Amino acid sequence: MSLKKTLADESGIVLVISLLTIALLIAAGAAAIVSVQNDLRTSGNLNAGNRAFYVAEAGVNHARRVLQSKDAAMSFDRALQASAGAIIATNPNFNGGNYKVTRLASAPNPGWIRVLSVATASKNSASELEAWFKKDGGRPPKAITTSGELRISGSPQMIGTCGGAHSNDDMQVQGNPVVQMNDGLTSSNTNHAAGLLPEGMAVTGSPSVAENRLDTADKRDAYASAYGQAPAAEMPRINPADYAPHVAKLEESGKGFLLHDDGSVTTGPGITCDANGLCGGGEAMAAPQGWSFSEGTWQVVGATAADGVFYSETKVEVSGNTGNPAAPWRATIIARDDIRISGDAHIRPYPTASLPLQNHLFVSGNDLEISGNLTANYAAGAILAHQQFKITKNPKILGFVLAGDGQPSWAGDPFADSGLGIPLSEISGNPIVDYSCQFGCLGPGCPLPLIAIVGWKQNF
């Protein structure tokens, strides 16, 4: 066979192979185009689905902020009692989508709320998230916080990771106090009217702030300049009358005592309290062990006293050595008027199951004075005063102190002025206040609670 004929015969094969190759390339290209189109479509759907998920997540976060507010139409406490389907938060136009969050269910003890956030986004994408919320106790940022003026003198210690003090008004620091936080001493100077202290922050002596000793005028002036115009802290309304109904229906039978201003005592079911914190009804009983009434004041003067939660319609004084290190007195004391604690008492907050009363040591509707050698570092407790406080001598306290200086007030406040004659809040002597920010309280006089997400799931 000649070479020319051989080439002619093979040219047909080459043509067939070329056509097949072109066809394969076209098919591969078409498949690639389809694949890219599918990937783009899938990517677009995935992006839209992700967008819907994030919109639903925004709804959950919005609901948490609503539940956090005491004044919201659907606060945590209101939502806890609401019916299923109640709307907590909604937004018809959030980043091109929308969401609605409703209450699904609740668990009363512990107080948890389950919500459903339904969201839509572009391309008709949708997402549903369920979340459980719980309420944690409100925690102030420092061991001591006051609405009014604050004087710190002597050698008090404000320790713990939140060991410090803040005044929404003026602060005077003298002597050798010790605080643990870097910004441990702050004031806001919100009231520019003439008061009892110099305007802003005035520092003398040799305070120690986070191991930095302010032992020269330059250091003290620099510190006062840096921390004397801090933002004001939000203060709760400390009104003991808000606690009276909770004491009246205390879950622990026989441990909630109503100490009336006529010297009588009631307990048990059937107690009702008015807006002023004056109560009636219930079961009459003898004064609890260790308590007595004299000249308008309920007193504890001995070494032993009954455990429980005590709500007094008038003043309270604890002047004895009640309790001991091995068996501290388990007591929560709430008084419409002043509270004065002296002597060498050993006290820890009564360990109640009632959430609004947990972690409370003292709540005063007027002034609160702690002196002597009180030992109250067995369990963390909140100390709350509607007016001013005075802490002096050598007490040991585990927890935090809030003083409202009469603010926020309320209509019919029976104690609009200082009762014990304490002109401003003051800590002096050698007390120790240890606060780590690891506990809070949920009562009506506590800081705003923290609403936490304890679990969530996506519905498919």
Short mmCIF file of N, CA and C in Angstrom, two decimals, residues 28-199:
data_model
loop_
_atom_site.label_atom_id
_atom_site.label_comp_id
_atom_site.label_asym_id
_atom_site.label_seq_id
_atom_site.Cartn_x
_atom_site.Cartn_y
_atom_site.Cartn_z
N ALA A 28 -18.33 18.71 28.27
CA ALA A 28 -17.69 19.07 29.54
C ALA A 28 -17.95 20.53 29.88
N GLY A 29 -17.88 21.38 28.85
CA GLY A 29 -18.15 22.81 29.07
C GLY A 29 -19.57 23.04 29.53
N ALA A 30 -20.51 22.34 28.87
CA ALA A 30 -21.91 22.49 29.25
C ALA A 30 -22.13 22.01 30.68
N ALA A 31 -21.49 20.86 31.00
CA ALA A 31 -21.62 20.34 32.37
C ALA A 31 -21.04 21.32 33.38
N ALA A 32 -19.90 21.92 32.99
CA ALA A 32 -19.27 22.89 33.89
C ALA A 32 -20.18 24.10 34.10
N ILE A 33 -20.81 24.55 33.00
CA ILE A 33 -21.72 25.70 33.11
C ILE A 33 -22.89 25.36 34.02
N VAL A 34 -23.46 24.16 33.81
CA VAL A 34 -24.58 23.73 34.65
C VAL A 34 -24.14 23.61 36.11
N SER A 35 -22.93 23.03 36.28
CA SER A 35 -22.42 22.87 37.65
C SER A 35 -22.22 24.22 38.32
N VAL A 36 -21.65 25.18 37.57
CA VAL A 36 -21.45 26.52 38.12
C VAL A 36 -22.78 27.17 38.45
N GLN A 37 -23.75 27.00 37.53
CA GLN A 37 -25.07 27.56 37.78
C GLN A 37 -25.69 26.95 39.03
N ASN A 38 -25.55 25.62 39.17
CA ASN A 38 -26.07 24.96 40.36
C ASN A 38 -25.36 25.43 41.63
N ASP A 39 -24.02 25.57 41.50
CA ASP A 39 -23.25 26.05 42.66
C ASP A 39 -23.67 27.46 43.04
N LEU A 40 -23.86 28.31 42.03
CA LEU A 40 -24.28 29.67 42.31
C LEU A 40 -25.66 29.69 42.94
N ARG A 41 -26.55 28.82 42.40
CA ARG A 41 -27.90 28.76 42.95
C ARG A 41 -27.86 28.23 44.39
N THR A 42 -27.04 27.17 44.58
CA THR A 42 -26.91 26.61 45.93
C THR A 42 -26.29 27.64 46.88
N SER A 43 -25.24 28.32 46.38
CA SER A 43 -24.59 29.34 47.20
C SER A 43 -25.56 30.46 47.56
N GLY A 44 -26.37 30.85 46.57
CA GLY A 44 -27.35 31.90 46.83
C GLY A 44 -28.37 31.47 47.86
N ASN A 45 -28.85 30.20 47.71
CA ASN A 45 -29.82 29.70 48.68
C ASN A 45 -29.20 29.58 50.06
N LEU A 46 -27.92 29.10 50.08
CA LEU A 46 -27.22 28.97 51.36
C LEU A 46 -27.04 30.34 52.00
N ASN A 47 -26.67 31.32 51.18
CA ASN A 47 -26.48 32.68 51.70
C ASN A 47 -27.80 33.24 52.25
N ALA A 48 -28.88 32.99 51.50
CA ALA A 48 -30.19 33.46 51.97
C ALA A 48 -30.59 32.74 53.25
N GLY A 49 -30.30 31.42 53.31
CA GLY A 49 -30.60 30.68 54.53
C GLY A 49 -29.80 31.17 55.71
N ASN A 50 -28.51 31.44 55.48
CA ASN A 50 -27.67 31.99 56.55
C ASN A 50 -28.20 33.35 57.00
N ARG A 51 -28.63 34.15 56.01
CA ARG A 51 -29.15 35.47 56.36
C ARG A 51 -30.40 35.33 57.23
N ALA A 52 -31.26 34.39 56.88
CA ALA A 52 -32.46 34.17 57.69
C ALA A 52 -32.10 33.70 59.10
N PHE A 53 -31.07 32.84 59.19
CA PHE A 53 -30.62 32.37 60.51
C PHE A 53 -30.15 33.54 61.37
N TYR A 54 -29.34 34.42 60.76
CA TYR A 54 -28.82 35.56 61.53
C TYR A 54 -29.93 36.54 61.90
N VAL A 55 -30.94 36.66 61.05
CA VAL A 55 -32.08 37.51 61.40
C VAL A 55 -32.81 36.90 62.61
N ALA A 56 -33.00 35.59 62.60
CA ALA A 56 -33.65 34.91 63.74
C ALA A 56 -32.80 35.08 65.00
N GLU A 57 -31.49 35.00 64.85
CA GLU A 57 -30.60 35.18 65.99
C GLU A 57 -30.72 36.60 66.55
N ALA A 58 -30.83 37.58 65.64
CA ALA A 58 -31.05 38.96 66.08
C ALA A 58 -32.33 39.08 66.88
N GLY A 59 -33.36 38.34 66.50
CA GLY A 59 -34.60 38.34 67.24
C GLY A 59 -34.42 37.80 68.65
N VAL A 60 -33.62 36.74 68.80
CA VAL A 60 -33.35 36.18 70.12
C VAL A 60 -32.65 37.21 71.00
N ASN A 61 -31.66 37.90 70.43
CA ASN A 61 -30.94 38.91 71.20
C ASN A 61 -31.84 40.09 71.56
N HIS A 62 -32.74 40.47 70.64
CA HIS A 62 -33.69 41.54 70.92
C HIS A 62 -34.61 41.13 72.09
N ALA A 63 -35.06 39.90 72.06
CA ALA A 63 -35.93 39.41 73.13
C ALA A 63 -35.21 39.43 74.47
N ARG A 64 -33.93 39.07 74.47
CA ARG A 64 -33.17 39.10 75.73
C ARG A 64 -33.12 40.51 76.30
N ARG A 65 -32.92 41.52 75.43
CA ARG A 65 -32.87 42.90 75.91
C ARG A 65 -34.22 43.35 76.46
N VAL A 66 -35.30 42.93 75.82
CA VAL A 66 -36.64 43.28 76.30
C VAL A 66 -36.89 42.65 77.67
N LEU A 67 -36.58 41.38 77.79
CA LEU A 67 -36.80 40.68 79.05
C LEU A 67 -35.93 41.26 80.18
N GLN A 68 -34.79 41.85 79.81
CA GLN A 68 -33.86 42.42 80.78
C GLN A 68 -34.46 43.65 81.47
N SER A 69 -35.32 44.38 80.78
CA SER A 69 -35.84 45.65 81.29
C SER A 69 -36.99 45.43 82.27
N LYS A 70 -36.91 46.11 83.42
CA LYS A 70 -38.00 46.02 84.39
C LYS A 70 -39.25 46.74 83.91
N ASP A 71 -39.06 47.76 83.06
CA ASP A 71 -40.18 48.60 82.65
C ASP A 71 -40.82 48.15 81.33
N ALA A 72 -40.28 47.15 80.68
CA ALA A 72 -40.82 46.72 79.40
C ALA A 72 -42.20 46.10 79.58
N ALA A 73 -43.02 46.21 78.51
CA ALA A 73 -44.36 45.62 78.56
C ALA A 73 -44.28 44.11 78.73
N MET A 74 -43.18 43.51 78.28
CA MET A 74 -43.00 42.07 78.42
C MET A 74 -41.66 41.81 79.11
N SER A 75 -41.54 42.31 80.34
CA SER A 75 -40.34 42.03 81.14
C SER A 75 -40.28 40.54 81.46
N PHE A 76 -39.17 40.11 82.03
CA PHE A 76 -39.01 38.68 82.32
C PHE A 76 -40.13 38.19 83.23
N ASP A 77 -40.42 38.94 84.29
CA ASP A 77 -41.45 38.50 85.24
C ASP A 77 -42.82 38.44 84.58
N ARG A 78 -43.11 39.42 83.70
CA ARG A 78 -44.41 39.39 83.01
C ARG A 78 -44.46 38.23 82.02
N ALA A 79 -43.35 38.01 81.31
CA ALA A 79 -43.32 36.92 80.33
C ALA A 79 -43.44 35.57 81.01
N LEU A 80 -42.90 35.47 82.23
CA LEU A 80 -42.97 34.21 82.96
C LEU A 80 -44.42 33.81 83.22
N GLN A 81 -45.29 34.83 83.40
CA GLN A 81 -46.70 34.56 83.69
C GLN A 81 -47.60 34.67 82.45
N ALA A 82 -47.06 35.10 81.32
CA ALA A 82 -47.86 35.31 80.11
C ALA A 82 -48.30 33.97 79.51
N SER A 83 -49.24 34.04 78.60
CA SER A 83 -49.72 32.83 77.93
C SER A 83 -48.84 32.52 76.73
N ALA A 84 -48.91 31.27 76.27
CA ALA A 84 -48.14 30.86 75.10
C ALA A 84 -48.56 31.68 73.89
N GLY A 85 -47.59 32.09 73.10
CA GLY A 85 -47.87 32.90 71.91
C GLY A 85 -47.74 34.39 72.14
N ALA A 86 -47.56 34.82 73.39
CA ALA A 86 -47.41 36.25 73.67
C ALA A 86 -46.17 36.77 72.96
N ILE A 87 -46.30 37.91 72.29
CA ILE A 87 -45.19 38.50 71.54
C ILE A 87 -44.23 39.20 72.49
N ILE A 88 -42.96 38.86 72.39
CA ILE A 88 -41.93 39.49 73.21
C ILE A 88 -41.18 40.56 72.43
N ALA A 89 -40.84 40.28 71.18
CA ALA A 89 -40.10 41.25 70.36
C ALA A 89 -40.45 41.01 68.90
N THR A 90 -40.43 42.09 68.12
CA THR A 90 -40.70 41.97 66.69
C THR A 90 -40.01 43.10 65.95
N ASN A 91 -39.64 42.84 64.71
CA ASN A 91 -39.03 43.86 63.85
C ASN A 91 -39.42 43.52 62.40
N PRO A 92 -40.24 44.37 61.76
CA PRO A 92 -40.70 44.06 60.40
C PRO A 92 -39.67 44.33 59.32
N ASN A 93 -38.59 45.01 59.65
CA ASN A 93 -37.57 45.33 58.64
C ASN A 93 -36.21 45.35 59.29
N PHE A 94 -35.58 44.18 59.34
CA PHE A 94 -34.24 44.07 59.90
C PHE A 94 -33.29 43.54 58.83
N ASN A 95 -32.46 44.42 58.29
CA ASN A 95 -31.47 44.03 57.29
C ASN A 95 -32.11 43.29 56.11
N GLY A 96 -33.25 43.80 55.67
CA GLY A 96 -33.94 43.19 54.54
C GLY A 96 -34.82 42.01 54.90
N GLY A 97 -34.88 41.65 56.18
CA GLY A 97 -35.73 40.55 56.61
C GLY A 97 -36.64 41.02 57.73
N ASN A 98 -37.23 40.06 58.42
CA ASN A 98 -38.09 40.40 59.55
C ASN A 98 -38.10 39.23 60.52
N TYR A 99 -38.43 39.54 61.79
CA TYR A 99 -38.52 38.48 62.79
C TYR A 99 -39.63 38.80 63.79
N LYS A 100 -40.13 37.74 64.42
CA LYS A 100 -41.08 37.86 65.52
C LYS A 100 -40.72 36.80 66.55
N VAL A 101 -40.63 37.23 67.81
CA VAL A 101 -40.27 36.33 68.90
C VAL A 101 -41.46 36.20 69.84
N THR A 102 -41.88 34.98 70.09
CA THR A 102 -43.02 34.73 70.96
C THR A 102 -42.63 33.78 72.09
N ARG A 103 -43.41 33.85 73.15
CA ARG A 103 -43.19 32.95 74.29
C ARG A 103 -43.81 31.60 73.99
N LEU A 104 -43.04 30.54 74.22
CA LEU A 104 -43.56 29.18 74.03
C LEU A 104 -44.01 28.57 75.35
N ALA A 105 -43.12 28.63 76.35
CA ALA A 105 -43.42 27.98 77.63
C ALA A 105 -42.56 28.61 78.71
N SER A 106 -42.81 28.21 79.96
CA SER A 106 -41.99 28.69 81.07
C SER A 106 -41.89 27.61 82.12
N ALA A 107 -40.86 27.73 82.92
CA ALA A 107 -40.69 26.85 84.08
C ALA A 107 -40.59 27.76 85.30
N PRO A 108 -41.52 27.63 86.25
CA PRO A 108 -41.57 28.60 87.34
C PRO A 108 -40.42 28.50 88.34
N ASN A 109 -39.89 27.31 88.56
CA ASN A 109 -38.83 27.18 89.56
C ASN A 109 -37.85 26.09 89.14
N PRO A 110 -36.68 26.46 88.64
CA PRO A 110 -36.20 27.83 88.51
C PRO A 110 -36.91 28.57 87.37
N GLY A 111 -36.89 29.90 87.42
CA GLY A 111 -37.59 30.70 86.44
C GLY A 111 -36.89 30.69 85.09
N TRP A 112 -37.43 29.91 84.16
CA TRP A 112 -36.89 29.86 82.80
C TRP A 112 -38.03 30.16 81.83
N ILE A 113 -37.68 30.73 80.68
CA ILE A 113 -38.66 31.03 79.63
C ILE A 113 -38.14 30.50 78.31
N ARG A 114 -38.98 29.77 77.57
CA ARG A 114 -38.61 29.29 76.24
C ARG A 114 -39.32 30.14 75.20
N VAL A 115 -38.56 30.63 74.22
CA VAL A 115 -39.11 31.51 73.19
C VAL A 115 -38.85 30.91 71.81
N LEU A 116 -39.60 31.39 70.83
CA LEU A 116 -39.43 30.99 69.43
C LEU A 116 -39.25 32.25 68.59
N SER A 117 -38.12 32.29 67.87
CA SER A 117 -37.85 33.40 66.96
C SER A 117 -38.03 32.90 65.53
N VAL A 118 -39.01 33.47 64.83
CA VAL A 118 -39.30 33.10 63.44
C VAL A 118 -38.87 34.26 62.55
N ALA A 119 -38.00 33.96 61.57
CA ALA A 119 -37.45 35.01 60.72
C ALA A 119 -37.57 34.64 59.25
N THR A 120 -37.71 35.64 58.39
CA THR A 120 -37.65 35.47 56.94
C THR A 120 -36.65 36.46 56.39
N ALA A 121 -36.05 36.08 55.25
CA ALA A 121 -35.06 36.94 54.60
C ALA A 121 -35.30 36.86 53.09
N SER A 122 -34.29 37.20 52.30
CA SER A 122 -34.44 37.24 50.85
C SER A 122 -34.70 35.84 50.29
N LYS A 123 -35.26 35.81 49.07
CA LYS A 123 -35.53 34.56 48.35
C LYS A 123 -36.45 33.63 49.15
N ASN A 124 -37.34 34.24 49.94
CA ASN A 124 -38.32 33.48 50.73
C ASN A 124 -37.67 32.50 51.71
N SER A 125 -36.42 32.79 52.07
CA SER A 125 -35.75 31.93 53.05
C SER A 125 -36.33 32.19 54.43
N ALA A 126 -36.32 31.17 55.26
CA ALA A 126 -36.89 31.28 56.60
C ALA A 126 -36.04 30.49 57.58
N SER A 127 -36.12 30.88 58.86
CA SER A 127 -35.38 30.18 59.90
C SER A 127 -36.14 30.31 61.21
N GLU A 128 -36.06 29.27 62.01
CA GLU A 128 -36.69 29.28 63.33
C GLU A 128 -35.65 28.88 64.37
N LEU A 129 -35.58 29.66 65.43
CA LEU A 129 -34.69 29.35 66.55
C LEU A 129 -35.52 29.31 67.83
N GLU A 130 -35.28 28.28 68.64
CA GLU A 130 -35.83 28.23 69.99
C GLU A 130 -34.72 28.50 70.98
N ALA A 131 -35.02 29.26 72.03
CA ALA A 131 -34.01 29.57 73.04
C ALA A 131 -34.65 29.56 74.43
N TRP A 132 -33.87 29.12 75.41
CA TRP A 132 -34.27 29.17 76.82
C TRP A 132 -33.54 30.33 77.48
N PHE A 133 -34.29 31.17 78.21
CA PHE A 133 -33.71 32.26 78.97
C PHE A 133 -33.87 31.99 80.47
N LYS A 134 -32.91 32.45 81.24
CA LYS A 134 -33.08 32.45 82.70
C LYS A 134 -32.61 33.79 83.25
N LYS A 135 -33.09 34.11 84.45
CA LYS A 135 -32.75 35.38 85.07
C LYS A 135 -31.71 35.15 86.16
N ASP A 136 -30.55 35.80 86.01
CA ASP A 136 -29.52 35.77 87.04
C ASP A 136 -29.58 37.04 87.86
N GLY A 137 -29.11 36.96 89.09
CA GLY A 137 -29.16 38.11 89.99
C GLY A 137 -28.40 39.31 89.45
N GLY A 138 -28.95 40.50 89.73
CA GLY A 138 -28.28 41.73 89.34
C GLY A 138 -27.01 41.93 90.16
N ARG A 139 -25.96 42.40 89.49
CA ARG A 139 -24.66 42.54 90.14
C ARG A 139 -24.09 43.93 89.90
N PRO A 140 -23.92 44.72 90.94
CA PRO A 140 -23.29 46.02 90.74
C PRO A 140 -21.82 45.85 90.38
N PRO A 141 -21.22 46.85 89.73
CA PRO A 141 -19.83 46.70 89.27
C PRO A 141 -18.79 46.87 90.36
N LYS A 142 -19.20 47.35 91.55
CA LYS A 142 -18.25 47.55 92.64
C LYS A 142 -18.87 47.14 93.97
N ALA A 143 -18.02 46.96 94.97
CA ALA A 143 -18.48 46.50 96.27
C ALA A 143 -19.41 47.50 96.94
N ILE A 144 -19.16 48.80 96.72
CA ILE A 144 -19.97 49.85 97.33
C ILE A 144 -20.40 50.82 96.25
N THR A 145 -21.69 51.12 96.18
CA THR A 145 -22.21 52.07 95.21
C THR A 145 -23.24 52.95 95.91
N THR A 146 -23.11 54.26 95.72
CA THR A 146 -24.04 55.19 96.33
C THR A 146 -24.56 56.18 95.29
N SER A 147 -25.82 56.60 95.49
CA SER A 147 -26.34 57.68 94.66
C SER A 147 -25.83 59.03 95.14
N GLY A 148 -25.57 59.15 96.44
CA GLY A 148 -25.14 60.42 97.01
C GLY A 148 -23.66 60.45 97.31
N GLU A 149 -23.28 61.40 98.15
CA GLU A 149 -21.87 61.58 98.49
C GLU A 149 -21.34 60.40 99.30
N LEU A 150 -20.04 60.15 99.15
CA LEU A 150 -19.41 59.02 99.84
C LEU A 150 -18.07 59.47 100.41
N ARG A 151 -17.89 59.21 101.72
CA ARG A 151 -16.60 59.49 102.37
C ARG A 151 -15.95 58.17 102.75
N ILE A 152 -14.69 58.02 102.38
CA ILE A 152 -13.90 56.83 102.73
C ILE A 152 -12.72 57.30 103.56
N SER A 153 -12.60 56.79 104.79
CA SER A 153 -11.51 57.21 105.65
C SER A 153 -11.02 56.02 106.47
N GLY A 154 -9.93 56.22 107.20
CA GLY A 154 -9.36 55.13 107.97
C GLY A 154 -8.65 54.14 107.07
N SER A 155 -8.82 52.85 107.38
CA SER A 155 -8.14 51.80 106.61
C SER A 155 -9.09 50.70 106.17
N PRO A 156 -10.22 51.04 105.59
CA PRO A 156 -11.12 49.98 105.12
C PRO A 156 -10.51 49.24 103.93
N GLN A 157 -10.94 47.99 103.76
CA GLN A 157 -10.50 47.19 102.61
C GLN A 157 -11.72 46.81 101.78
N MET A 158 -11.66 47.15 100.50
CA MET A 158 -12.69 46.76 99.54
C MET A 158 -12.01 45.84 98.55
N ILE A 159 -12.11 44.55 98.80
CA ILE A 159 -11.31 43.57 98.09
C ILE A 159 -12.20 42.65 97.25
N GLY A 160 -11.55 41.70 96.57
CA GLY A 160 -12.25 40.86 95.62
C GLY A 160 -12.10 41.44 94.23
N THR A 161 -12.43 40.66 93.21
CA THR A 161 -12.26 41.13 91.83
C THR A 161 -13.09 42.35 91.52
N CYS A 162 -14.14 42.62 92.31
CA CYS A 162 -14.93 43.85 92.17
C CYS A 162 -14.78 44.72 93.41
N GLY A 163 -13.63 44.64 94.03
CA GLY A 163 -13.37 45.42 95.23
C GLY A 163 -13.12 46.87 94.90
N GLY A 164 -14.11 47.72 95.12
CA GLY A 164 -13.98 49.14 94.84
C GLY A 164 -15.21 49.87 95.31
N ALA A 165 -15.27 51.17 95.06
CA ALA A 165 -16.41 51.98 95.50
C ALA A 165 -16.70 53.04 94.44
N HIS A 166 -17.99 53.35 94.29
CA HIS A 166 -18.42 54.37 93.33
C HIS A 166 -19.47 55.25 93.96
N SER A 167 -19.40 56.55 93.67
CA SER A 167 -20.42 57.51 94.06
C SER A 167 -20.94 58.22 92.82
N ASN A 168 -22.27 58.30 92.71
CA ASN A 168 -22.84 59.09 91.62
C ASN A 168 -22.69 60.58 91.87
N ASP A 169 -22.27 60.94 93.08
CA ASP A 169 -22.05 62.34 93.41
C ASP A 169 -20.57 62.54 93.73
N ASP A 170 -20.25 63.16 94.86
CA ASP A 170 -18.87 63.46 95.21
C ASP A 170 -18.28 62.36 96.09
N MET A 171 -16.94 62.24 96.04
CA MET A 171 -16.24 61.25 96.87
C MET A 171 -15.04 61.91 97.53
N GLN A 172 -14.89 61.63 98.82
CA GLN A 172 -13.73 62.09 99.56
C GLN A 172 -13.00 60.87 100.09
N VAL A 173 -11.70 60.78 99.79
CA VAL A 173 -10.89 59.64 100.19
C VAL A 173 -9.79 60.14 101.11
N GLN A 174 -9.74 59.59 102.31
CA GLN A 174 -8.74 59.97 103.30
C GLN A 174 -8.12 58.72 103.90
N GLY A 175 -6.98 58.87 104.54
CA GLY A 175 -6.39 57.74 105.24
C GLY A 175 -5.70 56.77 104.31
N ASN A 176 -5.84 55.46 104.62
CA ASN A 176 -5.11 54.42 103.90
C ASN A 176 -6.02 53.28 103.45
N PRO A 177 -7.11 53.58 102.76
CA PRO A 177 -7.98 52.49 102.29
C PRO A 177 -7.27 51.65 101.23
N VAL A 178 -7.73 50.41 101.09
CA VAL A 178 -7.19 49.47 100.11
C VAL A 178 -8.33 49.01 99.21
N VAL A 179 -8.18 49.19 97.90
CA VAL A 179 -9.15 48.69 96.94
C VAL A 179 -8.42 47.84 95.91
N GLN A 180 -9.10 46.84 95.39
CA GLN A 180 -8.42 45.86 94.53
C GLN A 180 -8.50 46.18 93.04
N MET A 181 -9.55 46.88 92.61
CA MET A 181 -9.72 47.13 91.19
C MET A 181 -8.80 48.25 90.71
N ASN A 182 -8.42 48.21 89.43
CA ASN A 182 -7.61 49.28 88.85
C ASN A 182 -8.34 50.61 88.90
N ASP A 183 -9.64 50.59 88.59
CA ASP A 183 -10.47 51.79 88.68
C ASP A 183 -11.35 51.69 89.92
N GLY A 184 -10.72 51.33 91.03
CA GLY A 184 -11.46 50.99 92.23
C GLY A 184 -12.22 52.12 92.87
N LEU A 185 -11.82 53.36 92.66
CA LEU A 185 -12.50 54.51 93.25
C LEU A 185 -12.95 55.43 92.13
N THR A 186 -14.27 55.60 91.98
CA THR A 186 -14.80 56.45 90.92
C THR A 186 -15.96 57.29 91.47
N SER A 187 -16.12 58.48 90.90
CA SER A 187 -17.25 59.33 91.25
C SER A 187 -17.74 60.01 89.99
N SER A 188 -19.02 60.44 90.01
CA SER A 188 -19.65 61.02 88.82
C SER A 188 -19.97 62.50 88.97
N ASN A 189 -20.07 63.00 90.20
CA ASN A 189 -20.34 64.42 90.44
C ASN A 189 -21.58 64.88 89.68
N THR A 190 -22.66 64.09 89.77
CA THR A 190 -23.88 64.44 89.03
C THR A 190 -24.66 65.56 89.69
N ASN A 191 -24.47 65.75 90.99
CA ASN A 191 -25.18 66.82 91.71
C ASN A 191 -24.20 67.95 91.97
N HIS A 192 -24.39 69.06 91.26
CA HIS A 192 -23.44 70.16 91.36
C HIS A 192 -23.84 71.18 92.42
N ALA A 193 -24.89 70.91 93.16
CA ALA A 193 -25.26 71.79 94.27
C ALA A 193 -24.26 71.62 95.41
N ALA A 194 -24.13 72.65 96.23
CA ALA A 194 -23.20 72.59 97.34
C ALA A 194 -23.59 71.46 98.29
N GLY A 195 -22.64 70.57 98.56
CA GLY A 195 -22.89 69.47 99.46
C GLY A 195 -21.95 69.51 100.64
N LEU A 196 -21.78 68.36 101.28
CA LEU A 196 -20.90 68.28 102.45
C LEU A 196 -19.46 68.00 102.07
N LEU A 197 -19.22 67.56 100.85
CA LEU A 197 -17.87 67.23 100.41
C LEU A 197 -17.44 68.15 99.28
N PRO A 198 -16.12 68.26 99.04
CA PRO A 198 -15.67 69.03 97.88
C PRO A 198 -16.22 68.44 96.59
N GLU A 199 -16.40 69.28 95.59
CA GLU A 199 -16.93 68.82 94.31
C GLU A 199 -16.01 67.79 93.67
#
